[in-house]
Amino acid sequence: IASPRPRPRRYARDTVIDIHAHLLPGLDDGPKTMGESVAMARVAVEAGTETMACTPHMHPAHPTAPEQVHDGIAALRPELERAGVPLRLVPGGEIDLGFYRTMSDADLHAASLGGAGRWLLLEMPFSGWPLELGDIITDAELRGFGVVLGHPERVRSVQQQPDRLRDPIGRGALCQVTAASFAGEHGHAAQRAALALLASGMCHIIASDAHSAGWRPPGLGEGLAAAAEATGISRSALEWTVGAGPLALIEGREVRPPRLSPLRRSPERAPREPRGRPRRSGRSA
């Protein structure tokens, strides 16, 4: 008899905000049905998440319109209430760099994290370095928006040279690293890059990038524990990346990431190889 899948490790905080998740049904490569979305939301709550930003892909393969996100949340909320799943939902979108160029200011406002009209979650391409990134960050600033770069640790060019991110960060961008990357779920290269970004102060927000209740599920505890163990940064210090930081984003406020320092000085060590087979991520994130 197969052993049951262990429940995701619950994080210590009462208020955990996940700013990157594919929860809404039928919009992209996340849940296909309302029932799957409810099951995924239940797993998130059991893992300690209190608020989740619904951030479906907005790119040519999944050209989600911002109004579809708002309509999807309006349809999902009563289903969660009926199922007794107390997960707060806020809007957002994972915006492809090319798709960004096609969006009006009103579109971007509606697709901003929390609908607050300030912060945009932009999807980093997996291969190559986007030469237009600096121009997009500047353009977004001129249009009144700040930029959060999604899952840079899974980008091959960043894996090879994490310092590439210093320029966009210097231009005001924030970096969101996927929690599962710290635990090796996206492969060894992503794990090493995630830890390098965290240790060098270039990881500002940690989120799940969840897609279902089982495959790439929500929950941040396991990844946060792995990050704390590998870097020596305390779990309490990491709370900002899943609490106060995300809250400022969805409320449209200025974000000033703290300097995360390890509790102790220890010799640098390579992260352990991922246990088992890494989850397949495909082209989409």
C-alpha positions as semicolon CSV with decimal commas, in nm:
position;residue;x (nm);y (nm);z (nm)
1;I;0,000;0,000;0,000
2;A;0,142;0,332;-0,105
3;S;0,212;0,580;0,173
4;P;-0,010;0,890;0,169
5;R;0,149;1,210;0,042
6;P;0,269;1,413;0,343
7;R;0,089;1,739;0,403
8;P;0,285;2,054;0,317
9;R;0,476;2,190;0,614
10;R;0,277;2,472;0,773
11;Y;0,466;2,795;0,815
12;A;0,489;2,953;1,159
13;R;0,320;3,281;1,068
14;D;-0,055;3,330;1,081
15;T;-0,047;3,568;0,783
16;V;0,130;3,436;0,475
17;I;0,074;3,607;0,141
18;D;0,150;3,422;-0,181
19;I;0,181;3,672;-0,468
20;H;0,233;3,420;-0,750
21;A;-0,010;3,134;-0,806
22;H;-0,216;2,991;-1,090
23;L;-0,542;2,924;-0,905
24;L;-0,823;3,029;-1,137
25;P;-0,980;2,748;-1,342
26;G;-0,961;2,722;-1,719
27;L;-0,744;3,026;-1,789
28;D;-0,396;2,880;-1,838
29;D;-0,197;2,572;-1,733
30;G;-0,336;2,581;-1,379
31;P;-0,656;2,406;-1,263
32;K;-0,902;2,312;-1,534
33;T;-1,217;2,298;-1,321
34;M;-1,367;2,486;-1,029
35;G;-1,336;2,174;-0,815
36;E;-0,962;2,157;-0,884
37;S;-0,927;2,522;-0,788
38;V;-1,110;2,465;-0,459
39;A;-0,887;2,164;-0,383
40;M;-0,577;2,370;-0,455
41;A;-0,700;2,654;-0,233
42;R;-0,765;2,406;0,048
43;V;-0,406;2,280;0,027
44;A;-0,282;2,639;0,039
45;V;-0,479;2,716;0,354
46;E;-0,366;2,393;0,520
47;A;-0,008;2,494;0,443
48;G;-0,057;2,831;0,614
49;T;-0,139;3,070;0,329
50;E;-0,392;3,338;0,420
51;T;-0,393;3,548;0,101
52;M;-0,320;3,443;-0,256
53;A;-0,276;3,659;-0,565
54;C;-0,431;3,494;-0,870
55;T;-0,168;3,548;-1,141
56;P;-0,252;3,355;-1,459
57;H;-0,017;3,377;-1,753
58;M;-0,063;3,673;-1,982
59;H;0,131;3,584;-2,295
60;P;0,056;3,467;-2,651
61;A;-0,001;3,102;-2,552
62;H;-0,239;3,208;-2,273
63;P;-0,359;3,561;-2,363
64;T;-0,554;3,614;-2,043
65;A;-0,727;3,951;-2,024
66;P;-0,724;4,130;-1,687
67;E;-1,105;4,130;-1,672
68;Q;-1,098;3,749;-1,693
69;V;-0,895;3,744;-1,373
70;H;-1,142;3,966;-1,190
71;D;-1,437;3,763;-1,321
72;G;-1,264;3,439;-1,223
73;I;-1,207;3,559;-0,868
74;A;-1,571;3,671;-0,841
75;A;-1,680;3,320;-0,945
76;L;-1,434;3,134;-0,720
77;R;-1,491;3,327;-0,398
78;P;-1,844;3,192;-0,328
79;E;-1,724;2,839;-0,407
80;L;-1,451;2,872;-0,144
81;E;-1,703;3,004;0,106
82;R;-1,936;2,710;0,042
83;A;-1,643;2,469;0,083
84;G;-1,526;2,634;0,406
85;V;-1,189;2,737;0,264
86;P;-1,089;3,075;0,418
87;L;-0,847;3,192;0,150
88;R;-0,846;3,561;0,059
89;L;-0,808;3,617;-0,314
90;V;-0,663;3,923;-0,485
91;P;-0,603;3,982;-0,858
92;G;-0,281;3,995;-1,054
93;G;-0,118;3,845;-1,360
94;E;0,211;3,692;-1,472
95;I;0,288;3,916;-1,767
96;D;0,512;3,808;-2,053
97;L;0,762;4,078;-2,153
98;G;0,635;4,091;-2,510
99;F;0,272;4,087;-2,398
100;Y;0,348;4,383;-2,170
101;R;0,409;4,596;-2,479
102;T;0,053;4,531;-2,601
103;M;-0,117;4,639;-2,276
104;S;-0,269;4,979;-2,208
105;D;-0,221;5,163;-1,879
106;A;-0,573;5,056;-1,781
107;D;-0,487;4,692;-1,858
108;L;-0,172;4,711;-1,650
109;H;-0,358;4,872;-1,360
110;A;-0,613;4,589;-1,367
111;A;-0,335;4,327;-1,389
112;S;-0,129;4,476;-1,106
113;L;-0,078;4,278;-0,787
114;G;-0,378;4,322;-0,563
115;G;-0,534;4,548;-0,827
116;A;-0,363;4,833;-0,642
117;G;-0,222;4,985;-0,959
118;R;0,143;4,982;-0,851
119;W;0,335;4,652;-0,888
120;L;0,346;4,427;-1,194
121;L;0,464;4,064;-1,190
122;L;0,668;4,011;-1,507
123;E;0,762;3,665;-1,630
124;M;1,130;3,614;-1,701
125;P;1,199;3,403;-2,013
126;F;1,365;3,069;-1,942
127;S;1,633;3,090;-2,212
128;G;1,844;3,385;-2,316
129;W;1,874;3,721;-2,146
130;P;1,596;3,971;-2,230
131;L;1,787;4,267;-2,372
132;E;1,471;4,478;-2,355
133;L;1,430;4,427;-1,978
134;G;1,594;4,754;-1,876
135;D;1,380;4,951;-2,121
136;I;1,065;4,779;-1,994
137;I;1,148;4,860;-1,632
138;T;1,203;5,224;-1,728
139;D;0,885;5,232;-1,935
140;A;0,686;5,082;-1,648
141;E;0,824;5,344;-1,409
142;L;0,725;5,624;-1,645
143;R;0,375;5,476;-1,659
144;G;0,357;5,466;-1,278
145;F;0,437;5,099;-1,213
146;G;0,703;4,902;-1,034
147;V;0,827;4,562;-1,150
148;V;0,859;4,228;-0,974
149;L;1,058;3,971;-1,174
150;G;0,907;3,624;-1,147
151;H;1,120;3,313;-1,084
152;P;1,459;3,448;-1,208
153;E;1,633;3,149;-1,046
154;R;1,482;2,927;-1,317
155;V;1,627;3,139;-1,599
156;R;1,929;2,974;-1,755
157;S;2,128;3,296;-1,797
158;V;2,071;3,384;-1,430
159;Q;2,171;3,034;-1,324
160;Q;2,498;3,085;-1,511
161;Q;2,553;3,440;-1,387
162;P;2,330;3,556;-1,097
163;D;2,494;3,901;-1,099
164;R;2,303;3,977;-1,420
165;L;2,016;4,076;-1,192
166;R;2,208;4,360;-1,029
167;D;2,128;4,595;-1,316
168;P;1,747;4,548;-1,313
169;I;1,747;4,559;-0,933
170;G;1,949;4,881;-0,951
171;R;1,674;5,017;-1,177
172;G;1,418;4,945;-0,904
173;A;1,298;4,593;-0,985
174;L;1,229;4,335;-0,716
175;C;1,295;3,961;-0,754
176;Q;1,048;3,686;-0,660
177;V;1,201;3,343;-0,609
178;T;0,992;3,026;-0,607
179;A;0,986;2,852;-0,269
180;A;1,013;2,504;-0,421
181;S;1,340;2,600;-0,589
182;F;1,510;2,617;-0,249
183;A;1,407;2,256;-0,187
184;G;1,538;2,139;-0,523
185;E;1,199;2,081;-0,683
186;H;1,300;2,264;-1,003
187;G;1,640;2,101;-1,033
188;H;1,986;2,155;-0,896
189;A;2,069;2,460;-1,112
190;A;1,758;2,645;-0,995
191;Q;1,830;2,546;-0,635
192;R;2,185;2,681;-0,648
193;A;2,068;3,002;-0,815
194;A;1,790;3,055;-0,559
195;L;2,032;3,017;-0,270
196;A;2,287;3,244;-0,438
197;L;2,024;3,515;-0,492
198;L;1,908;3,491;-0,131
199;A;2,261;3,499;0,011
200;S;2,354;3,801;-0,204
201;G;2,044;4,004;-0,118
202;M;1,879;3,965;-0,459
203;C;1,581;3,759;-0,342
204;H;1,313;3,995;-0,214
205;I;0,990;3,795;-0,224
206;I;0,924;3,419;-0,196
207;A;0,609;3,274;-0,354
208;S;0,478;2,934;-0,463
209;D;0,410;2,968;-0,839
210;A;0,163;2,687;-0,765
211;H;-0,038;2,523;-1,042
212;S;-0,248;2,254;-0,872
213;A;-0,320;2,070;-0,548
214;G;-0,074;1,794;-0,629
215;W;0,163;1,890;-0,913
216;R;0,350;2,203;-0,808
217;P;0,117;2,258;-0,509
218;P;0,088;2,576;-0,300
219;G;0,272;2,607;0,029
220;L;0,589;2,787;0,125
221;G;0,705;2,609;0,442
222;E;0,929;2,342;0,294
223;G;1,111;2,588;0,072
224;L;1,156;2,842;0,351
225;A;1,294;2,574;0,581
226;A;1,541;2,462;0,313
227;A;1,648;2,823;0,253
228;A;1,703;2,884;0,624
229;E;1,901;2,563;0,667
230;A;2,126;2,624;0,368
231;T;2,201;2,993;0,425
232;G;2,184;3,032;0,803
233;I;1,922;3,305;0,769
234;S;1,660;3,254;1,039
235;R;1,302;3,157;0,963
236;S;1,187;3,468;1,147
237;A;1,406;3,689;0,926
238;L;1,260;3,523;0,617
239;E;0,908;3,611;0,733
240;W;0,934;3,948;0,556
241;T;0,953;3,774;0,217
242;V;0,614;3,605;0,269
243;G;0,446;3,858;0,496
244;A;0,523;4,229;0,516
245;G;0,687;4,242;0,172
246;P;0,400;4,082;-0,022
247;L;0,149;4,285;0,179
248;A;0,314;4,608;0,065
249;L;0,300;4,485;-0,295
250;I;-0,071;4,403;-0,299
251;E;-0,150;4,728;-0,119
252;G;0,049;4,928;-0,374
253;R;0,295;5,071;-0,124
254;E;0,667;5,143;-0,148
255;V;0,876;4,835;-0,076
256;R;1,205;4,849;0,111
257;P;1,344;4,495;0,147
258;P;1,546;4,437;0,463
259;R;1,899;4,302;0,454
260;L;1,876;3,934;0,538
261;S;2,186;3,824;0,729
262;P;2,278;3,473;0,843
263;L;2,268;3,395;1,213
264;R;2,611;3,244;1,196
265;R;2,914;3,244;0,973
266;S;2,983;2,905;0,826
267;P;3,188;2,769;0,538
268;E;3,009;2,788;0,207
269;R;2,863;2,456;0,111
270;A;2,687;2,337;-0,197
271;P;2,318;2,255;-0,152
272;R;2,219;1,892;-0,133
273;E;2,111;1,727;-0,453
274;P;1,731;1,731;-0,492
275;R;1,557;1,426;-0,350
276;G;1,378;1,221;-0,610
277;R;1,286;1,343;-0,954
278;P;1,239;1,721;-0,995
279;R;0,891;1,827;-1,093
280;R;0,862;1,900;-1,462
281;S;0,790;2,263;-1,528
282;G;0,752;2,268;-1,906
283;R;0,766;2,601;-2,088
284;S;0,525;2,785;-1,862
285;A;0,601;2,898;-1,510
